[in-house]
Amino acid sequence: MPAFPATRPRRNRRTPWLRALVRETSWSPANLIWPVFLTAGPEAEAIPSLPGVVRHPVSALAELAREAEALGIPAIALFPHTPAERRTPDGREALNPDNLVCRAIAEIRSATDAVGVMADVALDPYTSHGHDGLVDAQGRVLNDPTIEVLVGQALNQARAGADILAPSDMMDGRVGAIRRALEAEGFADVHLMAYAAKYASAFYGPFRDAVGAAGRLTGDKRGYQMDPANAREALLEVALDLEEGADSVIVKPGLAYLDVVQKVAERFDVPVFAYCVSGEYAMVEAAVRAGILERDAAVTEVMTAFRRAGARGVLTYHAPHLARLWSA
Ligand code: PBG
């Protein structure tokens, strides 16, 4: 590389068209997955820790799905709020074919086929203790017995019409068990998007409010979610999930784990998604609402960062805002 003045990097930054010409990273609404919270109630409900995000009643979902379609957002990820009386230690509401998430899947399916419907596989929306799995008398989260319930939950959601199932529980071996059960039941086309590298993070706080898990959790999730200090271990997790039958993988949270997104994207030839989680959304919104950051510029920069790191797409609560900005 010749030295200055033969090389002047600023030459490539002089005008908007030049910057467009040399830009290395791009994104579009096709790179977005829209996470949507659900309520069994008749009206939308505000979520105080996630300003601008609401829990949607099932009756609003047909219109929401058509909005996603119009905006070019390919998929919606559903997260049910479960009231205390439907939570049990064994999370059996996960197996109810008429539960909130199954009704929501069916509602979207009846509205449009142009938008994919995704549902998490994990028991935390349904357990009274707030863990993603079954817990023994000593408070340990049990791996193999949990998998049996997760398989039932996955099949329940597949029968309701889910296109994408996203195991987010971090039990070992669950992707393989779910894949085998899907094949056996004739659901060979269901896409498994595994939360392969999901960290025990402080950034999930507002989500737990949104799904009614806040304040319920006994202990923490560090016995199954990953240690934020580890990146090599994420590669092991991804390799295992792919061997077991995952079609794509998620790294979660997002911004604080861009190095992990990049490592996974470089190593594996499957789509890698980043989940820009509730705490990340809430941080940006708090700063915007305090007059500290400019929203459009900040969310665009965050989206660009995920794509630059190698993410195929991003699950983000800013999805509809980003899609509108993009088409503006
Ligand atoms: C639960 C689940 C969590 C999120 C998605 N699925 C929370 C957790 O593991 O406690 C977090 C998403 C967010 O914070 O936006 N299996």
Short mmCIF file of C-alpha atoms and ligand atoms in Angstrom, two decimals:
data_model
loop_
_atom_site.label_atom_id
_atom_site.label_comp_id
_atom_site.label_asym_id
_atom_site.label_seq_id
_atom_site.Cartn_x
_atom_site.Cartn_y
_atom_site.Cartn_z
CA MET A 1 0.00 0.00 0.00
CA PRO A 2 1.63 3.28 -1.07
CA ALA A 3 1.91 5.91 1.63
CA PHE A 4 0.31 9.34 1.79
CA PRO A 5 -0.27 11.25 -0.43
CA ALA A 6 -0.63 8.44 -3.00
CA THR A 7 -3.08 6.87 -0.60
CA ARG A 8 -5.70 9.22 0.76
CA PRO A 9 -8.57 7.13 2.22
CA ARG A 10 -10.70 10.27 2.42
CA ARG A 11 -10.97 10.27 -1.40
CA ASN A 12 -13.49 7.45 -1.07
CA ARG A 13 -15.58 9.38 1.45
CA ARG A 14 -16.01 12.64 -0.45
CA THR A 15 -19.63 12.39 -1.61
CA PRO A 16 -22.73 10.28 -0.89
CA TRP A 17 -22.47 8.47 -4.24
CA LEU A 18 -18.81 7.61 -3.60
CA ARG A 19 -19.63 6.33 -0.15
CA ALA A 20 -22.43 4.26 -1.65
CA LEU A 21 -20.07 2.93 -4.31
CA VAL A 22 -17.45 1.67 -1.85
CA ARG A 23 -19.77 0.59 0.97
CA GLU A 24 -18.93 -2.92 2.18
CA THR A 25 -22.09 -3.71 4.13
CA SER A 26 -25.74 -3.47 3.30
CA TRP A 27 -29.01 -4.51 4.86
CA SER A 28 -32.66 -4.54 3.96
CA PRO A 29 -35.93 -5.53 5.65
CA ALA A 30 -35.22 -9.07 4.40
CA ASN A 31 -32.61 -9.25 7.16
CA LEU A 32 -35.14 -8.65 9.94
CA ILE A 33 -37.08 -10.96 12.23
CA TRP A 34 -39.75 -9.19 14.27
CA PRO A 35 -40.21 -10.49 17.85
CA VAL A 36 -43.84 -10.04 18.95
CA PHE A 37 -45.24 -10.45 22.46
CA LEU A 38 -48.71 -11.91 22.95
CA THR A 39 -51.44 -11.40 25.52
CA ALA A 40 -54.49 -13.59 26.08
CA GLY A 41 -56.44 -10.41 26.92
CA PRO A 42 -58.62 -8.52 24.44
CA GLU A 43 -56.52 -5.33 24.26
CA ALA A 44 -52.90 -4.47 23.57
CA GLU A 45 -50.91 -4.02 26.79
CA ALA A 46 -47.96 -1.68 27.29
CA ILE A 47 -44.71 -3.12 28.63
CA PRO A 48 -43.18 -0.39 30.82
CA SER A 49 -39.59 -1.69 30.53
CA LEU A 50 -39.89 -1.82 26.72
CA PRO A 51 -41.28 1.58 25.74
CA GLY A 52 -42.86 1.44 22.29
CA VAL A 53 -43.42 -2.34 22.44
CA VAL A 54 -46.75 -3.88 23.42
CA ARG A 55 -48.22 -7.31 24.00
CA HIS A 56 -50.61 -7.95 21.13
CA PRO A 57 -53.96 -9.72 21.43
CA VAL A 58 -54.48 -12.60 18.99
CA SER A 59 -57.14 -10.54 17.22
CA ALA A 60 -54.47 -8.00 16.15
CA LEU A 61 -52.14 -10.53 14.55
CA ALA A 62 -53.66 -10.82 11.09
CA GLU A 63 -53.15 -7.11 10.58
CA LEU A 64 -49.68 -7.24 12.13
CA ALA A 65 -48.69 -10.06 9.77
CA ARG A 66 -49.94 -8.10 6.76
CA GLU A 67 -47.94 -5.11 8.02
CA ALA A 68 -44.81 -7.28 8.19
CA GLU A 69 -45.52 -8.48 4.65
CA ALA A 70 -46.00 -4.92 3.38
CA LEU A 71 -42.76 -3.85 5.06
CA GLY A 72 -40.82 -6.78 3.58
CA ILE A 73 -40.08 -8.38 6.95
CA PRO A 74 -39.85 -12.14 6.27
CA ALA A 75 -40.66 -13.57 9.69
CA ILE A 76 -42.35 -12.93 13.02
CA ALA A 77 -41.19 -14.57 16.27
CA LEU A 78 -43.92 -15.09 18.86
CA PHE A 79 -43.53 -14.84 22.64
CA PRO A 80 -46.55 -15.50 24.88
CA HIS A 81 -47.21 -13.79 28.19
CA THR A 82 -48.50 -16.46 30.55
CA PRO A 83 -50.38 -15.40 33.67
CA ALA A 84 -49.49 -16.99 37.01
CA GLU A 85 -52.49 -19.34 37.09
CA ARG A 86 -51.36 -21.10 33.90
CA ARG A 87 -47.82 -21.65 35.15
CA THR A 88 -46.87 -24.95 36.80
CA PRO A 89 -43.55 -26.50 37.88
CA ASP A 90 -43.68 -28.81 34.84
CA GLY A 91 -44.74 -26.10 32.37
CA ARG A 92 -47.47 -28.33 30.96
CA GLU A 93 -49.25 -25.39 29.30
CA ALA A 94 -46.51 -25.71 26.65
CA LEU A 95 -48.26 -28.89 25.49
CA ASN A 96 -51.76 -27.42 25.29
CA PRO A 97 -52.80 -27.37 21.60
CA ASP A 98 -55.03 -24.38 22.35
CA ASN A 99 -52.42 -22.31 24.20
CA LEU A 100 -51.82 -18.67 23.34
CA VAL A 101 -48.87 -19.23 21.05
CA CYS A 102 -50.68 -21.96 19.07
CA ARG A 103 -53.71 -19.72 18.59
CA ALA A 104 -51.41 -16.92 17.47
CA ILE A 105 -49.62 -19.17 14.97
CA ALA A 106 -52.95 -20.26 13.49
CA GLU A 107 -54.20 -16.68 13.30
CA ILE A 108 -51.15 -15.52 11.35
CA ARG A 109 -51.28 -18.60 9.12
CA SER A 110 -54.87 -17.81 8.22
CA ALA A 111 -53.95 -14.21 7.34
CA THR A 112 -50.98 -14.72 5.02
CA ASP A 113 -48.49 -17.31 3.78
CA ALA A 114 -46.02 -14.64 2.80
CA VAL A 115 -44.62 -14.20 6.31
CA GLY A 116 -42.92 -16.96 8.29
CA VAL A 117 -44.04 -17.75 11.82
CA MET A 118 -41.43 -18.64 14.38
CA ALA A 119 -41.91 -19.92 17.94
CA ASP A 120 -39.43 -20.48 20.75
CA VAL A 121 -39.00 -23.93 22.23
CA ALA A 122 -38.30 -23.50 25.95
CA LEU A 123 -40.40 -23.88 29.07
CA ASP A 124 -39.79 -20.52 30.77
CA PRO A 125 -43.04 -18.93 29.53
CA TYR A 126 -44.91 -21.73 31.29
CA THR A 127 -43.00 -22.69 34.45
CA SER A 128 -43.88 -21.33 37.88
CA HIS A 129 -40.17 -21.12 38.76
CA GLY A 130 -39.23 -19.29 35.54
CA HIS A 131 -36.56 -21.76 34.40
CA ASP A 132 -36.37 -23.04 30.84
CA GLY A 133 -36.56 -26.64 31.99
CA LEU A 134 -37.76 -29.00 34.72
CA VAL A 135 -36.24 -28.50 38.14
CA ASP A 136 -35.56 -31.16 40.80
CA ALA A 137 -35.99 -30.85 44.57
CA GLN A 138 -32.50 -29.38 44.90
CA GLY A 139 -33.26 -26.72 42.30
CA ARG A 140 -31.14 -28.31 39.55
CA VAL A 141 -32.43 -27.87 36.00
CA LEU A 142 -32.73 -31.38 34.57
CA ASN A 143 -31.46 -31.91 31.04
CA ASP A 144 -32.86 -35.15 29.66
CA PRO A 145 -36.33 -35.04 31.28
CA THR A 146 -36.67 -31.47 29.98
CA ILE A 147 -35.93 -32.63 26.44
CA GLU A 148 -38.96 -34.93 26.50
CA VAL A 149 -41.22 -31.96 27.26
CA LEU A 150 -39.48 -29.75 24.69
CA VAL A 151 -40.13 -32.37 22.02
CA GLY A 152 -43.82 -32.28 22.92
CA GLN A 153 -43.80 -28.48 22.83
CA ALA A 154 -42.06 -28.45 19.44
CA LEU A 155 -44.58 -30.88 17.94
CA ASN A 156 -47.46 -28.90 19.43
CA GLN A 157 -46.22 -25.74 17.73
CA ALA A 158 -45.45 -27.54 14.46
CA ARG A 159 -49.01 -28.92 14.39
CA ALA A 160 -50.33 -25.39 14.89
CA GLY A 161 -48.46 -24.35 11.74
CA ALA A 162 -45.12 -22.90 12.90
CA ASP A 163 -42.59 -22.61 10.06
CA ILE A 164 -39.56 -22.08 12.26
CA LEU A 165 -38.95 -23.56 15.69
CA ALA A 166 -36.27 -21.93 17.78
CA PRO A 167 -35.02 -23.96 20.74
CA SER A 168 -33.89 -21.30 23.22
CA ASP A 169 -33.51 -23.43 26.34
CA MET A 170 -29.82 -24.43 26.02
CA MET A 171 -30.37 -28.05 27.11
CA ASP A 172 -27.83 -30.42 25.56
CA GLY A 173 -29.12 -32.68 22.80
CA ARG A 174 -32.49 -31.01 22.33
CA VAL A 175 -32.02 -30.10 18.67
CA GLY A 176 -31.41 -33.74 17.72
CA ALA A 177 -34.40 -34.97 19.71
CA ILE A 178 -36.67 -32.33 18.19
CA ARG A 179 -35.42 -33.04 14.68
CA ARG A 180 -36.03 -36.78 15.03
CA ALA A 181 -39.54 -36.20 16.36
CA LEU A 182 -40.34 -33.74 13.54
CA GLU A 183 -39.18 -36.24 10.92
CA ALA A 184 -41.17 -39.04 12.53
CA GLU A 185 -44.35 -36.95 12.58
CA GLY A 186 -44.13 -35.76 8.99
CA PHE A 187 -42.78 -32.28 9.69
CA ALA A 188 -39.65 -32.66 7.59
CA ASP A 189 -39.89 -29.06 6.34
CA VAL A 190 -39.92 -27.32 9.70
CA HIS A 191 -36.86 -25.09 10.00
CA LEU A 192 -34.90 -25.34 13.24
CA MET A 193 -33.22 -22.07 14.12
CA ALA A 194 -31.22 -23.02 17.19
CA TYR A 195 -30.28 -20.51 19.82
CA ALA A 196 -26.89 -22.23 19.74
CA ALA A 197 -24.84 -19.65 21.63
CA LYS A 198 -27.14 -18.12 24.18
CA TYR A 199 -25.41 -16.41 27.05
CA ALA A 200 -26.48 -15.97 30.68
CA SER A 201 -26.96 -12.25 30.22
CA ALA A 202 -28.09 -9.26 32.23
CA PHE A 203 -29.72 -7.89 29.07
CA TYR A 204 -32.83 -10.11 29.18
CA GLY A 205 -34.47 -8.17 32.03
CA PRO A 206 -37.23 -6.36 30.07
CA PHE A 207 -38.10 -9.56 28.17
CA ARG A 208 -38.80 -11.31 31.45
CA ASP A 209 -41.24 -8.50 32.33
CA ALA A 210 -42.84 -8.86 28.93
CA VAL A 211 -43.54 -12.59 29.27
CA GLY A 212 -44.47 -12.47 32.95
CA ALA A 213 -41.32 -14.25 34.19
CA ALA A 214 -39.82 -11.34 36.11
CA GLY A 215 -39.48 -11.89 39.82
CA ARG A 216 -40.29 -15.57 39.44
CA LEU A 217 -36.87 -16.92 38.69
CA THR A 218 -35.29 -18.85 41.55
CA GLY A 219 -31.51 -18.63 41.20
CA ASP A 220 -30.15 -17.86 37.75
CA LYS A 221 -29.67 -19.56 34.37
CA ARG A 222 -25.89 -19.92 34.51
CA GLY A 223 -26.10 -23.70 34.80
CA TYR A 224 -27.38 -23.93 31.22
CA GLN A 225 -26.88 -20.61 29.42
CA MET A 226 -23.31 -19.80 28.39
CA ASP A 227 -20.70 -17.92 30.39
CA PRO A 228 -20.22 -14.45 28.80
CA ALA A 229 -16.46 -15.00 29.10
CA ASN A 230 -16.43 -17.82 26.51
CA ALA A 231 -16.23 -17.56 22.74
CA ARG A 232 -14.53 -20.83 21.72
CA GLU A 233 -17.26 -22.72 23.53
CA ALA A 234 -19.81 -21.04 21.26
CA LEU A 235 -18.19 -22.82 18.30
CA LEU A 236 -18.69 -26.17 20.06
CA GLU A 237 -22.34 -25.33 20.73
CA VAL A 238 -22.91 -24.35 17.10
CA ALA A 239 -21.15 -27.46 15.77
CA LEU A 240 -23.29 -29.72 17.96
CA ASP A 241 -26.56 -28.04 16.99
CA LEU A 242 -25.69 -28.31 13.29
CA GLU A 243 -24.78 -31.98 13.62
CA GLU A 244 -28.10 -32.54 15.36
CA GLY A 245 -30.10 -30.96 12.55
CA ALA A 246 -30.29 -27.19 12.99
CA ASP A 247 -30.81 -25.22 9.76
CA SER A 248 -29.52 -21.93 11.14
CA VAL A 249 -28.19 -20.63 14.43
CA ILE A 250 -28.66 -17.64 16.70
CA VAL A 251 -26.09 -15.81 18.80
CA LYS A 252 -27.69 -13.99 21.71
CA PRO A 253 -27.46 -11.24 22.97
CA GLY A 254 -26.18 -9.19 20.08
CA LEU A 255 -24.01 -6.12 20.41
CA ALA A 256 -21.88 -7.35 23.29
CA TYR A 257 -21.26 -10.60 21.36
CA LEU A 258 -20.34 -9.38 17.88
CA ASP A 259 -17.03 -11.24 18.14
CA VAL A 260 -19.01 -14.46 18.57
CA VAL A 261 -21.27 -13.62 15.61
CA GLN A 262 -18.17 -13.06 13.50
CA LYS A 263 -16.41 -16.26 14.59
CA VAL A 264 -19.51 -18.36 13.94
CA ALA A 265 -20.13 -16.72 10.55
CA GLU A 266 -16.54 -17.34 9.47
CA ARG A 267 -16.46 -20.95 10.60
CA PHE A 268 -19.86 -22.30 9.52
CA ASP A 269 -21.69 -22.25 6.19
CA VAL A 270 -25.18 -21.78 7.59
CA PRO A 271 -27.13 -18.58 8.17
CA VAL A 272 -26.20 -16.93 11.47
CA PHE A 273 -28.69 -14.67 13.21
CA ALA A 274 -28.07 -12.26 16.05
CA TYR A 275 -30.70 -11.49 18.66
CA CYS A 276 -30.56 -7.84 19.65
CA VAL A 277 -32.29 -8.47 22.96
CA SER A 278 -34.72 -6.53 25.08
CA GLY A 279 -32.07 -4.84 27.23
CA GLU A 280 -30.29 -3.58 24.12
CA TYR A 281 -33.52 -2.16 22.75
CA ALA A 282 -34.31 -0.58 26.13
CA MET A 283 -30.87 1.05 26.35
CA VAL A 284 -31.23 2.73 22.98
CA GLU A 285 -34.79 3.82 23.68
CA ALA A 286 -33.88 5.18 27.13
CA ALA A 287 -31.09 7.25 25.59
CA VAL A 288 -33.33 8.47 22.78
CA ARG A 289 -36.10 9.41 25.19
CA ALA A 290 -33.58 11.24 27.39
CA GLY A 291 -32.50 13.27 24.37
CA ILE A 292 -29.05 11.67 24.37
CA LEU A 293 -29.12 9.70 21.11
CA GLU A 294 -30.82 10.15 17.75
CA ARG A 295 -32.96 7.05 17.16
CA ASP A 296 -32.79 6.61 13.38
CA ALA A 297 -29.03 7.01 13.23
CA ALA A 298 -28.45 4.80 16.27
CA VAL A 299 -30.64 1.88 15.15
CA THR A 300 -29.24 2.02 11.62
CA GLU A 301 -25.70 1.89 12.96
CA VAL A 302 -26.54 -1.06 15.22
CA MET A 303 -28.12 -2.94 12.30
CA THR A 304 -25.10 -2.22 10.13
CA ALA A 305 -22.80 -3.54 12.84
CA PHE A 306 -24.59 -6.89 12.95
CA ARG A 307 -24.38 -7.25 9.19
CA ARG A 308 -20.72 -6.20 9.17
CA ALA A 309 -19.97 -8.90 11.75
CA GLY A 310 -21.50 -11.47 9.41
CA ALA A 311 -25.07 -11.89 10.64
CA ARG A 312 -27.49 -12.92 7.91
CA GLY A 313 -30.27 -11.32 9.91
CA VAL A 314 -31.23 -9.83 13.23
CA LEU A 315 -34.09 -10.40 15.64
CA THR A 316 -34.85 -6.92 16.87
CA TYR A 317 -37.73 -5.06 18.50
CA HIS A 318 -36.79 -2.20 16.19
CA ALA A 319 -37.70 -4.35 13.15
CA PRO A 320 -40.80 -2.41 12.04
CA HIS A 321 -39.05 0.92 12.67
CA LEU A 322 -35.98 -0.18 10.69
CA ALA A 323 -38.11 -1.50 7.84
CA ARG A 324 -40.01 1.80 7.63
CA LEU A 325 -36.78 3.77 7.72
CA TRP A 326 -35.35 1.64 4.95
CA SER A 327 -38.30 2.17 2.65
CA ALA A 328 -38.64 5.89 3.46
C1 PBG B 1 -36.35 -17.66 27.00
C2 PBG B 1 -35.94 -16.50 26.18
C3 PBG B 1 -35.34 -15.35 26.69
C4 PBG B 1 -35.23 -14.47 25.63
C5 PBG B 1 -35.75 -15.11 24.48
N1 PBG B 1 -36.17 -16.39 24.84
C6 PBG B 1 -34.98 -14.94 28.08
C7 PBG B 1 -34.20 -15.82 28.95
O1 PBG B 1 -33.51 -16.72 28.52
O2 PBG B 1 -34.30 -15.59 30.15
C8 PBG B 1 -34.69 -13.09 25.77
C9 PBG B 1 -35.01 -12.15 24.70
C10 PBG B 1 -34.80 -10.73 25.04
O3 PBG B 1 -34.29 -10.36 26.12
O4 PBG B 1 -35.15 -9.91 24.20
N2 PBG B 1 -36.01 -18.92 26.69
#
